[in-house]
């Protein structure tokens, strides 16, 4: 029988096990800064045992392979086990386990996203994963609840869950880092001040990724302002290729496709080649010049140029703000869907002739965009996690004018955070009373 160390006055959750599979959940009176739970495969016996409090010297070690303590952070009050994925017939064809780190893991976006990841919807039905969840001292109890819900969901592909407030623990060996957590702008907070506050968060996370993450980790920055936060993060992680950092603009692309489909009277899957250029802000540029509807240029299907340049563009730019007014909260569910879309666009070959949008590092871009910023551009992928920029796009005067505006905004933000990117003293001349990029 497997035993685990528990509170002196409480019993553990029911522990289900078979001869080669164990599942543990630790609860302590003073919650540690790090929580680790390793999940067993779905197949379990019907006979459950309840383990109540035992002294540490009474804990019996299960007959299972223990993890190398040098390779994993300490587990508090629980034995960390490594499960042989080839021990069961079902798992023999599974791929090698991947580590996925998520910051802001107790927030609403993560509440939608984590279960998509654990179910196999994102990486596939044969890809086991470990979820490493980063929170704060204020959210650690909520994170424990998240881990409990993940356990109760019985996802066979979810082999491990770790929660911690230390990014160096969470990002250890991470192959994907989804950086969602960021401080929202409160009443009376200037844009420059919030850029600095969030910039410090992403500078620290960049340093942690640089120190302990996989050298080829893919990083998707969601916390706003995501373009500049991604720039700060990559500047603090020189051991990871700058090309591996993305700022999430996929939600903007999805919004643009929706509006074009509605106007054209078609379903949204008929809209392709949609690019969001620039910043995730109200200066972003939804590109109707290169987009297509049912294989035809948008301007051949929707001949109302005034609607395209004014109403369509503004609807996409301000969609998030309107949603907040209607819903009373930001777009958590659709954001989680767009994160899934962004990941799948990198691990699935892009359909021939199509592309997707992502905020990426501009060095070497073919469009004449200023270098050394993170700017949303059209990308294609072979499905290997990498991407290339699309070269066969066209520009007109209207599009160039709009690109210059969003580029200028990003260059101004970059100056505000120069002290966090190693480029000297910050000089910030952003207006303080307008909407911060990403508050949308």
mmCIF file of N, CA and C in Angstrom, residues 183-199 224-225 416-417 428-437 439:
data_model
loop_
_atom_site.group_PDB
_atom_site.id
_atom_site.type_symbol
_atom_site.label_atom_id
_atom_site.label_comp_id
_atom_site.label_asym_id
_atom_site.label_seq_id
_atom_site.Cartn_x
_atom_site.Cartn_y
_atom_site.Cartn_z
ATOM 1 N N UNK A 183 0.601 42.236 -14.983
ATOM 2 C CA UNK A 183 -0.197 43.138 -14.148
ATOM 3 C C UNK A 183 -1.095 44.003 -15.029
ATOM 4 N N UNK A 184 -2.405 44.017 -14.786
ATOM 5 C CA UNK A 184 -3.290 44.893 -15.565
ATOM 6 C C UNK A 184 -3.137 46.343 -15.124
ATOM 7 N N UNK A 185 -3.524 47.234 -15.985
ATOM 8 C CA UNK A 185 -3.427 48.658 -15.657
ATOM 9 C C UNK A 185 -4.561 49.063 -14.740
ATOM 10 N N UNK A 186 -4.207 49.668 -13.608
ATOM 11 C CA UNK A 186 -5.201 50.138 -12.660
ATOM 12 C C UNK A 186 -5.474 51.622 -12.801
ATOM 13 N N UNK A 187 -6.476 52.146 -12.076
ATOM 14 C CA UNK A 187 -6.810 53.572 -12.148
ATOM 15 C C UNK A 187 -5.611 54.440 -11.773
ATOM 16 N N UNK A 188 -5.344 55.431 -12.575
ATOM 17 C CA UNK A 188 -4.283 56.379 -12.269
ATOM 18 C C UNK A 188 -2.877 55.919 -12.591
ATOM 19 N N UNK A 189 -2.738 54.735 -13.169
ATOM 20 C CA UNK A 189 -1.410 54.225 -13.496
ATOM 21 C C UNK A 189 -1.018 54.686 -14.899
ATOM 22 N N UNK A 190 0.125 55.349 -15.002
ATOM 23 C CA UNK A 190 0.587 55.830 -16.290
ATOM 24 C C UNK A 190 1.075 54.672 -17.156
ATOM 25 N N UNK A 191 0.993 54.851 -18.459
ATOM 26 C CA UNK A 191 1.448 53.810 -19.380
ATOM 27 C C UNK A 191 2.910 53.469 -19.150
ATOM 28 N N UNK A 192 3.748 54.476 -18.995
ATOM 29 C CA UNK A 192 5.180 54.234 -18.811
ATOM 30 C C UNK A 192 5.440 53.429 -17.546
ATOM 31 N N UNK A 193 4.681 53.726 -16.491
ATOM 32 C CA UNK A 193 4.862 53.009 -15.227
ATOM 33 C C UNK A 193 4.492 51.548 -15.368
ATOM 34 N N UNK A 194 3.401 51.280 -16.082
ATOM 35 C CA UNK A 194 2.985 49.893 -16.251
ATOM 36 C C UNK A 194 3.941 49.126 -17.161
ATOM 37 N N UNK A 195 4.471 49.803 -18.184
ATOM 38 C CA UNK A 195 5.485 49.172 -19.019
ATOM 39 C C UNK A 195 6.679 48.744 -18.181
ATOM 40 N N UNK A 196 7.052 49.574 -17.229
ATOM 41 C CA UNK A 196 8.193 49.268 -16.366
ATOM 42 C C UNK A 196 7.871 48.110 -15.424
ATOM 43 N N UNK A 197 6.675 48.138 -14.827
ATOM 44 C CA UNK A 197 6.287 47.080 -13.882
ATOM 45 C C UNK A 197 6.255 45.720 -14.573
ATOM 46 N N UNK A 198 5.557 45.647 -15.694
ATOM 47 C CA UNK A 198 5.479 44.373 -16.409
ATOM 48 C C UNK A 198 6.805 44.006 -17.051
ATOM 49 N N UNK A 199 7.543 45.036 -17.466
ATOM 50 C CA UNK A 199 8.849 44.768 -18.058
ATOM 51 C C UNK A 199 9.780 44.074 -17.088
ATOM 52 N N UNK A 224 0.197 41.480 -21.584
ATOM 53 C CA UNK A 224 0.323 42.743 -22.306
ATOM 54 C C UNK A 224 1.167 43.783 -21.566
ATOM 55 N N UNK A 225 1.787 44.702 -22.336
ATOM 56 C CA UNK A 225 1.837 44.773 -23.808
ATOM 57 C C UNK A 225 2.754 43.694 -24.368
ATOM 58 N N UNK A 416 11.135 53.179 -23.766
ATOM 59 C CA UNK A 416 10.669 53.210 -22.375
ATOM 60 C C UNK A 416 11.280 52.097 -21.528
ATOM 61 N N UNK A 417 11.686 51.021 -22.167
ATOM 62 C CA UNK A 417 12.177 49.860 -21.413
ATOM 63 C C UNK A 417 13.641 49.578 -21.706
ATOM 64 N N UNK A 428 11.107 57.864 -21.951
ATOM 65 C CA UNK A 428 9.728 57.523 -22.271
ATOM 66 C C UNK A 428 8.898 58.781 -22.492
ATOM 67 N N UNK A 429 8.351 58.902 -23.692
ATOM 68 C CA UNK A 429 7.496 60.042 -24.000
ATOM 69 C C UNK A 429 6.116 59.600 -24.463
ATOM 70 N N UNK A 430 5.681 58.423 -23.971
ATOM 71 C CA UNK A 430 4.344 57.944 -24.315
ATOM 72 C C UNK A 430 3.291 58.789 -23.617
ATOM 73 N N UNK A 431 2.172 59.066 -24.271
ATOM 74 C CA UNK A 431 1.082 59.765 -23.582
ATOM 75 C C UNK A 431 0.520 58.900 -22.473
ATOM 76 N N UNK A 432 0.238 59.497 -21.329
ATOM 77 C CA UNK A 432 -0.190 58.719 -20.179
ATOM 78 C C UNK A 432 -1.667 58.456 -20.091
ATOM 79 N N UNK A 433 -2.482 59.137 -20.877
ATOM 80 C CA UNK A 433 -3.923 59.044 -20.684
ATOM 81 C C UNK A 433 -4.620 58.254 -21.775
ATOM 82 N N UNK A 434 -3.863 57.599 -22.640
ATOM 83 C CA UNK A 434 -4.500 56.817 -23.693
ATOM 84 C C UNK A 434 -4.396 55.330 -23.378
ATOM 85 N N UNK A 435 -5.104 54.540 -24.174
ATOM 86 C CA UNK A 435 -5.158 53.094 -23.920
ATOM 87 C C UNK A 435 -3.787 52.463 -24.127
ATOM 88 N N UNK A 436 -3.375 51.683 -23.165
ATOM 89 C CA UNK A 436 -2.118 50.964 -23.280
ATOM 90 C C UNK A 436 -2.261 49.849 -24.293
ATOM 91 N N UNK A 437 -1.254 49.650 -25.135
ATOM 92 C CA UNK A 437 -1.327 48.532 -26.072
ATOM 93 C C UNK A 437 -1.668 47.241 -25.330
ATOM 94 N N UNK A 439 -4.676 46.647 -23.984
ATOM 95 C CA UNK A 439 -5.889 46.811 -23.164
ATOM 96 C C UNK A 439 -7.105 46.815 -24.101
#
